[in-house]
Amino acid sequence: MPPTFPLLQKLIALLALLALVAGCTTAAPPESVLTVPAQPQKYAAIVVDASTGKTLFEVNSRSQRYPASLTKMMTLYMLFEALESGRVTKETRIPVSDHAASQPPTKLRFRRGETIDVDSAIRAMVVKSANDVAVAVGEYLGGGSEDQFAAMMTAKARSLGMSGTNFRNACGLPDDGQVTTARDMAVLGMALEKRFPQHFHYFSESDFMFRGRLVRGHNDMLGRVRGVDGIKTGYIRASGYNIVTSYNADGRHLIVVVMGADTARQRNDHVEALIQRSLGPVIADASQPRLMYSGQQPASPPLLPPADSALPGLPPQQATPASTVPGSTASDFPSPDLASPGAPLLPTQ
């Protein structure tokens, strides 16, 4: 009997230690605060599992924002369709009009009457985000009218389920009527990859040769995070720094959209944090992070979608009216589109 008593004490101590360890592992939820490098009226973000369409994270994903050069994703979509239909080939020469040549930077600085082949035009839009090239492509596909092409872009957006998007030009330069949502940009990113896998390699290119010189790109996420293979950056003063990123590695495929960041570097840091968070263990809703916006105190936890929400099978979108979109008017001259250092499968029609 006497030897049993010390054994019982040891057993009680062991149980107490196990309880303490268990308490420590559940007492500190991961990532209680998520730093957002943007003002709340500009910020929007979404992370989607591209394999299932499930939304893993979202904040303001249905609020309208200015797309800036994310617009060129739809211009490229329309050009890829023209390639698929045989309307153009990669050798087709696209003429540059006065209107196209007059676009502000970023651009390749064409003169009226010059031409660019389709293959180079794709690279110019993806890598350089060239506004003159995007407008030339829009005019060519729009029968000579960029306005007509913008209407075609909007119609295509509707067919893809992008209900909060309106296009007014082919390149993303400021226009009060040119708006989109983070959700819609995720839909478009998924559609590009699903519909045109044979062309998706363009989005991974960080430079290209044109007229004997090396043209370097803006997307510094390429090469920074293993598995990132595109897609597009964008910036005008009214929008802040935007990006749509595809991540595909180790059996995981994500589409990440961040809009409204204060700087390109902070935007890229935020994208990387969202990727790491989305690849980690599932976090209970009660442990979702508070948001620390630029220049503000931590905000309330973001409203996350139900666990079974998926793109594009979400309820009809209730978008913020365009009149509430932040930013200045179309007369706000854009800064160059620089982003340098400083579910279900979608329907296709």
mmCIF file of C-alpha atoms in Angstrom, residues 62-332:
data_model
loop_
_atom_site.group_PDB
_atom_site.id
_atom_site.type_symbol
_atom_site.label_atom_id
_atom_site.label_comp_id
_atom_site.label_asym_id
_atom_site.label_seq_id
_atom_site.Cartn_x
_atom_site.Cartn_y
_atom_site.Cartn_z
ATOM 1 C CA ARG A 62 -17.947 42.877 -53.311
ATOM 2 C CA SER A 63 -17.297 46.605 -52.896
ATOM 3 C CA GLN A 64 -16.502 48.417 -56.108
ATOM 4 C CA ARG A 65 -12.972 49.647 -56.628
ATOM 5 C CA TYR A 66 -10.978 51.054 -59.538
ATOM 6 C CA PRO A 67 -9.176 48.225 -61.380
ATOM 7 C CA ALA A 68 -6.304 50.291 -62.836
ATOM 8 C CA SER A 69 -4.208 48.006 -65.058
ATOM 9 C CA LEU A 70 -5.955 44.871 -63.829
ATOM 10 C CA THR A 71 -8.223 45.952 -66.702
ATOM 11 C CA LYS A 72 -5.662 44.488 -69.095
ATOM 12 C CA MET A 73 -6.560 41.014 -67.837
ATOM 13 C CA MET A 74 -9.865 41.349 -69.706
ATOM 14 C CA THR A 75 -8.168 42.890 -72.759
ATOM 15 C CA LEU A 76 -5.920 39.818 -72.796
ATOM 16 C CA TYR A 77 -8.896 37.504 -72.311
ATOM 17 C CA MET A 78 -10.521 39.005 -75.410
ATOM 18 C CA LEU A 79 -7.274 38.725 -77.374
ATOM 19 C CA PHE A 80 -6.850 35.082 -76.350
ATOM 20 C CA GLU A 81 -10.400 34.428 -77.564
ATOM 21 C CA ALA A 82 -9.530 36.020 -80.893
ATOM 22 C CA LEU A 83 -6.502 33.716 -81.144
ATOM 23 C CA GLU A 84 -8.639 30.701 -80.305
ATOM 24 C CA SER A 85 -11.239 31.569 -82.922
ATOM 25 C CA GLY A 86 -8.651 32.192 -85.619
ATOM 26 C CA ARG A 87 -9.517 35.855 -85.997
ATOM 27 C CA VAL A 88 -5.854 36.652 -85.318
ATOM 28 C CA THR A 89 -2.622 34.696 -85.158
ATOM 29 C CA LYS A 90 0.456 35.465 -83.093
ATOM 30 C CA GLU A 91 1.979 36.992 -86.221
ATOM 31 C CA THR A 92 -0.943 39.339 -86.958
ATOM 32 C CA ARG A 93 0.217 42.979 -87.038
ATOM 33 C CA ILE A 94 -1.874 45.384 -84.960
ATOM 34 C CA PRO A 95 -1.751 49.032 -86.096
ATOM 35 C CA VAL A 96 -1.211 51.865 -83.618
ATOM 36 C CA SER A 97 -3.510 54.873 -84.051
ATOM 37 C CA ASP A 98 -3.000 58.463 -82.918
ATOM 38 C CA HIS A 99 -5.305 57.753 -79.991
ATOM 39 C CA ALA A 100 -3.347 54.672 -78.933
ATOM 40 C CA ALA A 101 0.034 56.375 -79.332
ATOM 41 C CA SER A 102 -1.118 59.347 -77.231
ATOM 42 C CA GLN A 103 -1.805 57.287 -74.092
ATOM 43 C CA PRO A 104 0.251 58.275 -71.018
ATOM 44 C CA PRO A 105 2.827 55.897 -69.518
ATOM 45 C CA THR A 106 3.438 53.144 -68.914
ATOM 46 C CA LYS A 107 3.874 52.585 -72.673
ATOM 47 C CA LEU A 108 6.242 51.363 -75.392
ATOM 48 C CA ARG A 109 6.123 54.774 -77.100
ATOM 49 C CA PHE A 110 4.800 53.832 -80.504
ATOM 50 C CA ARG A 111 4.172 56.409 -83.197
ATOM 51 C CA ARG A 112 1.072 56.558 -85.340
ATOM 52 C CA GLY A 113 1.160 54.038 -88.171
ATOM 53 C CA GLU A 114 3.561 51.629 -86.487
ATOM 54 C CA THR A 115 2.438 48.078 -85.831
ATOM 55 C CA ILE A 116 3.065 45.368 -83.247
ATOM 56 C CA ASP A 117 2.579 41.635 -83.655
ATOM 57 C CA VAL A 118 0.101 39.860 -81.382
ATOM 58 C CA ASP A 119 2.741 37.821 -79.545
ATOM 59 C CA SER A 120 4.684 40.963 -78.627
ATOM 60 C CA ALA A 121 1.443 42.768 -77.761
ATOM 61 C CA ILE A 122 0.570 40.077 -75.223
ATOM 62 C CA ARG A 123 3.984 40.378 -73.594
ATOM 63 C CA ALA A 124 3.823 44.169 -73.650
ATOM 64 C CA MET A 125 0.528 44.130 -71.725
ATOM 65 C CA VAL A 126 1.523 41.403 -69.256
ATOM 66 C CA VAL A 127 5.114 42.445 -68.564
ATOM 67 C CA LYS A 128 5.236 46.186 -69.222
ATOM 68 C CA SER A 129 1.528 46.979 -68.757
ATOM 69 C CA ALA A 130 1.807 49.130 -71.882
ATOM 70 C CA ASN A 131 -1.197 51.433 -72.224
ATOM 71 C CA ASP A 132 -0.545 52.293 -75.878
ATOM 72 C CA VAL A 133 -0.499 48.608 -76.800
ATOM 73 C CA ALA A 134 -3.663 47.799 -74.822
ATOM 74 C CA VAL A 135 -5.578 50.591 -76.580
ATOM 75 C CA ALA A 136 -4.272 49.481 -79.990
ATOM 76 C CA VAL A 137 -5.475 45.934 -79.276
ATOM 77 C CA GLY A 138 -8.838 47.257 -78.093
ATOM 78 C CA GLU A 139 -9.320 49.335 -81.219
ATOM 79 C CA TYR A 140 -8.346 46.414 -83.451
ATOM 80 C CA LEU A 141 -10.747 43.967 -81.783
ATOM 81 C CA GLY A 142 -13.442 46.633 -81.426
ATOM 82 C CA GLY A 143 -13.622 47.394 -85.117
ATOM 83 C CA GLY A 144 -11.675 50.624 -84.758
ATOM 84 C CA SER A 145 -13.447 51.849 -81.606
ATOM 85 C CA GLU A 146 -12.093 51.542 -78.081
ATOM 86 C CA ASP A 147 -15.565 52.436 -76.769
ATOM 87 C CA GLN A 148 -17.052 49.514 -78.676
ATOM 88 C CA PHE A 149 -14.350 47.242 -77.305
ATOM 89 C CA ALA A 150 -15.073 48.411 -73.746
ATOM 90 C CA ALA A 151 -18.731 47.463 -74.253
ATOM 91 C CA MET A 152 -17.587 44.042 -75.457
ATOM 92 C CA MET A 153 -15.380 43.701 -72.376
ATOM 93 C CA THR A 154 -18.293 44.497 -70.068
ATOM 94 C CA ALA A 155 -20.532 41.997 -71.861
ATOM 95 C CA LYS A 156 -17.852 39.328 -71.475
ATOM 96 C CA ALA A 157 -17.543 40.195 -67.787
ATOM 97 C CA ARG A 158 -21.278 39.589 -67.351
ATOM 98 C CA SER A 159 -21.045 36.238 -69.128
ATOM 99 C CA LEU A 160 -18.329 35.186 -66.665
ATOM 100 C CA GLY A 161 -20.402 36.210 -63.637
ATOM 101 C CA MET A 162 -18.546 39.477 -62.969
ATOM 102 C CA SER A 163 -21.643 41.414 -61.966
ATOM 103 C CA GLY A 164 -19.860 44.335 -60.273
ATOM 104 C CA THR A 165 -17.582 45.285 -63.176
ATOM 105 C CA ASN A 166 -17.918 47.947 -65.873
ATOM 106 C CA PHE A 167 -15.221 48.760 -68.409
ATOM 107 C CA ARG A 168 -14.784 52.093 -70.178
ATOM 108 C CA ASN A 169 -11.348 51.603 -71.737
ATOM 109 C CA ALA A 170 -8.905 48.848 -72.623
ATOM 110 C CA CYS A 171 -5.966 49.802 -70.426
ATOM 111 C CA GLY A 172 -7.211 50.920 -66.990
ATOM 112 C CA LEU A 173 -6.485 54.642 -67.090
ATOM 113 C CA PRO A 174 -8.760 56.673 -64.786
ATOM 114 C CA ASP A 175 -12.472 56.803 -65.574
ATOM 115 C CA ASP A 176 -15.184 57.201 -62.938
ATOM 116 C CA GLY A 177 -17.283 54.556 -64.685
ATOM 117 C CA GLN A 178 -14.555 51.917 -64.847
ATOM 118 C CA VAL A 179 -15.029 49.833 -61.711
ATOM 119 C CA THR A 180 -14.673 46.257 -60.530
ATOM 120 C CA THR A 181 -14.555 44.196 -57.327
ATOM 121 C CA ALA A 182 -11.957 41.915 -55.792
ATOM 122 C CA ARG A 183 -14.369 39.023 -56.236
ATOM 123 C CA ASP A 184 -14.786 39.780 -59.936
ATOM 124 C CA MET A 185 -11.031 39.951 -60.421
ATOM 125 C CA ALA A 186 -10.702 36.521 -58.781
ATOM 126 C CA VAL A 187 -13.351 35.188 -61.176
ATOM 127 C CA LEU A 188 -11.427 36.639 -64.124
ATOM 128 C CA GLY A 189 -8.110 35.242 -62.905
ATOM 129 C CA MET A 190 -9.627 31.782 -62.581
ATOM 130 C CA ALA A 191 -11.270 32.076 -66.000
ATOM 131 C CA LEU A 192 -8.004 33.042 -67.706
ATOM 132 C CA GLU A 193 -6.238 30.016 -66.296
ATOM 133 C CA LYS A 194 -9.045 27.555 -66.974
ATOM 134 C CA ARG A 195 -10.005 28.763 -70.436
ATOM 135 C CA PHE A 196 -6.536 29.473 -71.829
ATOM 136 C CA PRO A 197 -3.995 27.133 -70.168
ATOM 137 C CA GLN A 198 -1.956 27.197 -73.394
ATOM 138 C CA HIS A 199 -1.445 30.959 -72.990
ATOM 139 C CA PHE A 200 -1.160 31.217 -69.215
ATOM 140 C CA HIS A 201 2.639 30.980 -69.363
ATOM 141 C CA TYR A 202 2.730 34.619 -70.477
ATOM 142 C CA PHE A 203 1.719 35.712 -66.971
ATOM 143 C CA SER A 204 4.872 34.172 -65.515
ATOM 144 C CA GLU A 205 7.203 36.242 -67.696
ATOM 145 C CA SER A 206 9.162 38.988 -65.970
ATOM 146 C CA ASP A 207 10.822 40.469 -69.065
ATOM 147 C CA PHE A 208 10.912 40.199 -72.854
ATOM 148 C CA MET A 209 12.975 41.383 -75.796
ATOM 149 C CA PHE A 210 11.473 44.060 -78.042
ATOM 150 C CA ARG A 211 13.262 45.851 -80.864
ATOM 151 C CA GLY A 212 16.610 44.688 -79.557
ATOM 152 C CA ARG A 213 16.183 45.832 -75.966
ATOM 153 C CA LEU A 214 15.188 44.059 -72.796
ATOM 154 C CA VAL A 215 11.863 45.236 -71.368
ATOM 155 C CA ARG A 216 11.572 44.485 -67.666
ATOM 156 C CA GLY A 217 8.322 43.888 -65.804
ATOM 157 C CA HIS A 218 6.590 45.185 -62.695
ATOM 158 C CA ASN A 219 5.404 42.048 -60.909
ATOM 159 C CA ASP A 220 7.912 41.453 -58.120
ATOM 160 C CA MET A 221 5.865 38.581 -56.708
ATOM 161 C CA LEU A 222 7.372 36.474 -59.499
ATOM 162 C CA GLY A 223 10.455 34.811 -58.057
ATOM 163 C CA ARG A 224 9.730 36.127 -54.581
ATOM 164 C CA VAL A 225 7.373 33.336 -53.466
ATOM 165 C CA ARG A 226 7.800 29.798 -54.757
ATOM 166 C CA GLY A 227 4.662 28.763 -56.601
ATOM 167 C CA VAL A 228 3.578 32.240 -57.700
ATOM 168 C CA ASP A 229 3.052 32.192 -61.487
ATOM 169 C CA GLY A 230 1.383 35.537 -62.285
ATOM 170 C CA ILE A 231 -0.959 37.311 -62.974
ATOM 171 C CA LYS A 232 -1.157 41.139 -63.083
ATOM 172 C CA THR A 233 -0.419 44.322 -61.154
ATOM 173 C CA GLY A 234 -2.082 47.721 -61.410
ATOM 174 C CA TYR A 235 -1.800 51.244 -60.055
ATOM 175 C CA ILE A 236 -3.362 54.663 -60.445
ATOM 176 C CA ARG A 237 -3.536 57.222 -57.656
ATOM 177 C CA ALA A 238 -7.278 56.732 -57.251
ATOM 178 C CA SER A 239 -6.993 52.965 -56.780
ATOM 179 C CA GLY A 240 -3.788 52.412 -54.854
ATOM 180 C CA TYR A 241 -1.650 49.377 -55.632
ATOM 181 C CA ASN A 242 -3.615 46.360 -56.893
ATOM 182 C CA ILE A 243 -2.629 42.813 -57.768
ATOM 183 C CA VAL A 244 -4.131 39.496 -58.838
ATOM 184 C CA THR A 245 -1.794 36.634 -57.960
ATOM 185 C CA SER A 246 -1.909 32.961 -58.895
ATOM 186 C CA TYR A 247 -0.187 30.486 -56.563
ATOM 187 C CA ASN A 248 0.238 26.868 -57.692
ATOM 188 C CA ALA A 249 2.536 24.524 -55.747
ATOM 189 C CA ASP A 250 2.490 21.335 -53.682
ATOM 190 C CA GLY A 251 -1.022 20.455 -54.757
ATOM 191 C CA ARG A 252 -2.484 23.818 -53.697
ATOM 192 C CA HIS A 253 -3.819 26.370 -56.143
ATOM 193 C CA LEU A 254 -4.872 29.820 -54.935
ATOM 194 C CA ILE A 255 -6.023 33.053 -56.518
ATOM 195 C CA VAL A 256 -5.217 36.073 -54.323
ATOM 196 C CA VAL A 257 -6.530 39.581 -54.995
ATOM 197 C CA VAL A 258 -5.409 42.640 -53.035
ATOM 198 C CA MET A 259 -6.594 46.145 -53.929
ATOM 199 C CA GLY A 260 -5.841 49.607 -52.569
ATOM 200 C CA ALA A 261 -2.438 49.168 -50.930
ATOM 201 C CA ASP A 262 -0.348 52.225 -50.062
ATOM 202 C CA THR A 263 2.835 50.927 -51.728
ATOM 203 C CA ALA A 264 3.832 48.070 -54.020
ATOM 204 C CA ARG A 265 6.205 46.615 -51.441
ATOM 205 C CA GLN A 266 3.558 46.592 -48.699
ATOM 206 C CA ARG A 267 1.035 45.101 -51.104
ATOM 207 C CA ASN A 268 3.435 42.272 -51.943
ATOM 208 C CA ASP A 269 4.138 41.647 -48.240
ATOM 209 C CA HIS A 270 0.390 41.439 -47.631
ATOM 210 C CA VAL A 271 -0.114 38.991 -50.505
ATOM 211 C CA GLU A 272 2.637 36.778 -49.116
ATOM 212 C CA ALA A 273 1.032 36.875 -45.658
ATOM 213 C CA LEU A 274 -2.346 35.901 -47.125
ATOM 214 C CA ILE A 275 -0.790 33.007 -49.042
ATOM 215 C CA GLN A 276 0.982 31.698 -45.936
ATOM 216 C CA ARG A 277 -2.185 32.077 -43.894
ATOM 217 C CA SER A 278 -4.278 30.250 -46.488
ATOM 218 C CA LEU A 279 -1.813 27.362 -46.711
ATOM 219 C CA GLY A 280 -1.716 26.936 -42.925
ATOM 220 C CA PRO A 281 -4.025 24.920 -40.672
ATOM 221 C CA VAL A 282 -7.707 25.738 -40.789
ATOM 222 C CA ILE A 283 -8.464 28.543 -38.337
ATOM 223 C CA ALA A 284 -11.774 28.610 -36.497
ATOM 224 C CA ASP A 285 -14.043 31.563 -37.252
ATOM 225 C CA ALA A 286 -13.620 32.756 -33.655
ATOM 226 C CA SER A 287 -9.889 33.096 -34.270
ATOM 227 C CA GLN A 288 -10.112 35.195 -37.445
ATOM 228 C CA PRO A 289 -7.780 38.160 -37.304
ATOM 229 C CA ARG A 290 -8.680 41.694 -36.523
ATOM 230 C CA LEU A 291 -7.617 44.114 -39.209
ATOM 231 C CA MET A 292 -5.082 46.853 -38.532
ATOM 232 C CA TYR A 293 -5.655 49.325 -41.370
ATOM 233 C CA SER A 294 -3.090 51.879 -42.456
ATOM 234 C CA GLY A 295 -3.019 54.619 -39.828
ATOM 235 C CA GLN A 296 -5.839 53.116 -37.761
ATOM 236 C CA GLN A 297 -6.435 51.021 -34.694
ATOM 237 C CA PRO A 298 -7.356 47.335 -35.093
ATOM 238 C CA ALA A 299 -10.765 46.882 -36.652
ATOM 239 C CA SER A 300 -13.432 44.288 -36.021
ATOM 240 C CA PRO A 301 -12.936 40.794 -37.444
ATOM 241 C CA PRO A 302 -13.740 40.629 -41.163
ATOM 242 C CA LEU A 303 -17.033 39.098 -42.179
ATOM 243 C CA LEU A 304 -16.072 35.795 -43.722
ATOM 244 C CA PRO A 305 -18.316 33.815 -46.069
ATOM 245 C CA PRO A 306 -19.999 30.565 -45.046
ATOM 246 C CA ALA A 307 -17.691 27.575 -45.192
ATOM 247 C CA ASP A 308 -19.427 26.224 -48.292
ATOM 248 C CA SER A 309 -19.304 29.451 -50.308
ATOM 249 C CA ALA A 310 -17.702 29.032 -53.709
ATOM 250 C CA LEU A 311 -17.033 31.050 -56.843
ATOM 251 C CA PRO A 312 -18.956 31.698 -58.954
ATOM 252 C CA GLY A 313 -21.921 30.137 -57.202
ATOM 253 C CA LEU A 314 -22.338 32.927 -54.665
ATOM 254 C CA PRO A 315 -25.616 34.777 -54.122
ATOM 255 C CA PRO A 316 -26.302 37.738 -56.449
ATOM 256 C CA GLN A 317 -23.845 40.504 -55.767
ATOM 257 C CA GLN A 318 -24.874 43.622 -53.888
ATOM 258 C CA ALA A 319 -22.176 45.979 -55.111
ATOM 259 C CA THR A 320 -21.423 49.347 -53.661
ATOM 260 C CA PRO A 321 -22.869 52.017 -55.994
ATOM 261 C CA ALA A 322 -20.291 53.544 -58.278
ATOM 262 C CA SER A 323 -20.998 56.953 -56.799
ATOM 263 C CA THR A 324 -19.352 55.832 -53.554
ATOM 264 C CA VAL A 325 -16.158 54.604 -55.181
ATOM 265 C CA PRO A 326 -13.177 56.408 -53.641
ATOM 266 C CA GLY A 327 -10.772 58.458 -55.654
ATOM 267 C CA SER A 328 -10.729 61.366 -58.013
ATOM 268 C CA THR A 329 -12.304 62.002 -61.365
ATOM 269 C CA ALA A 330 -11.046 60.934 -64.744
ATOM 270 C CA SER A 331 -9.043 64.152 -64.930
ATOM 271 C CA ASP A 332 -6.703 62.754 -62.271
#
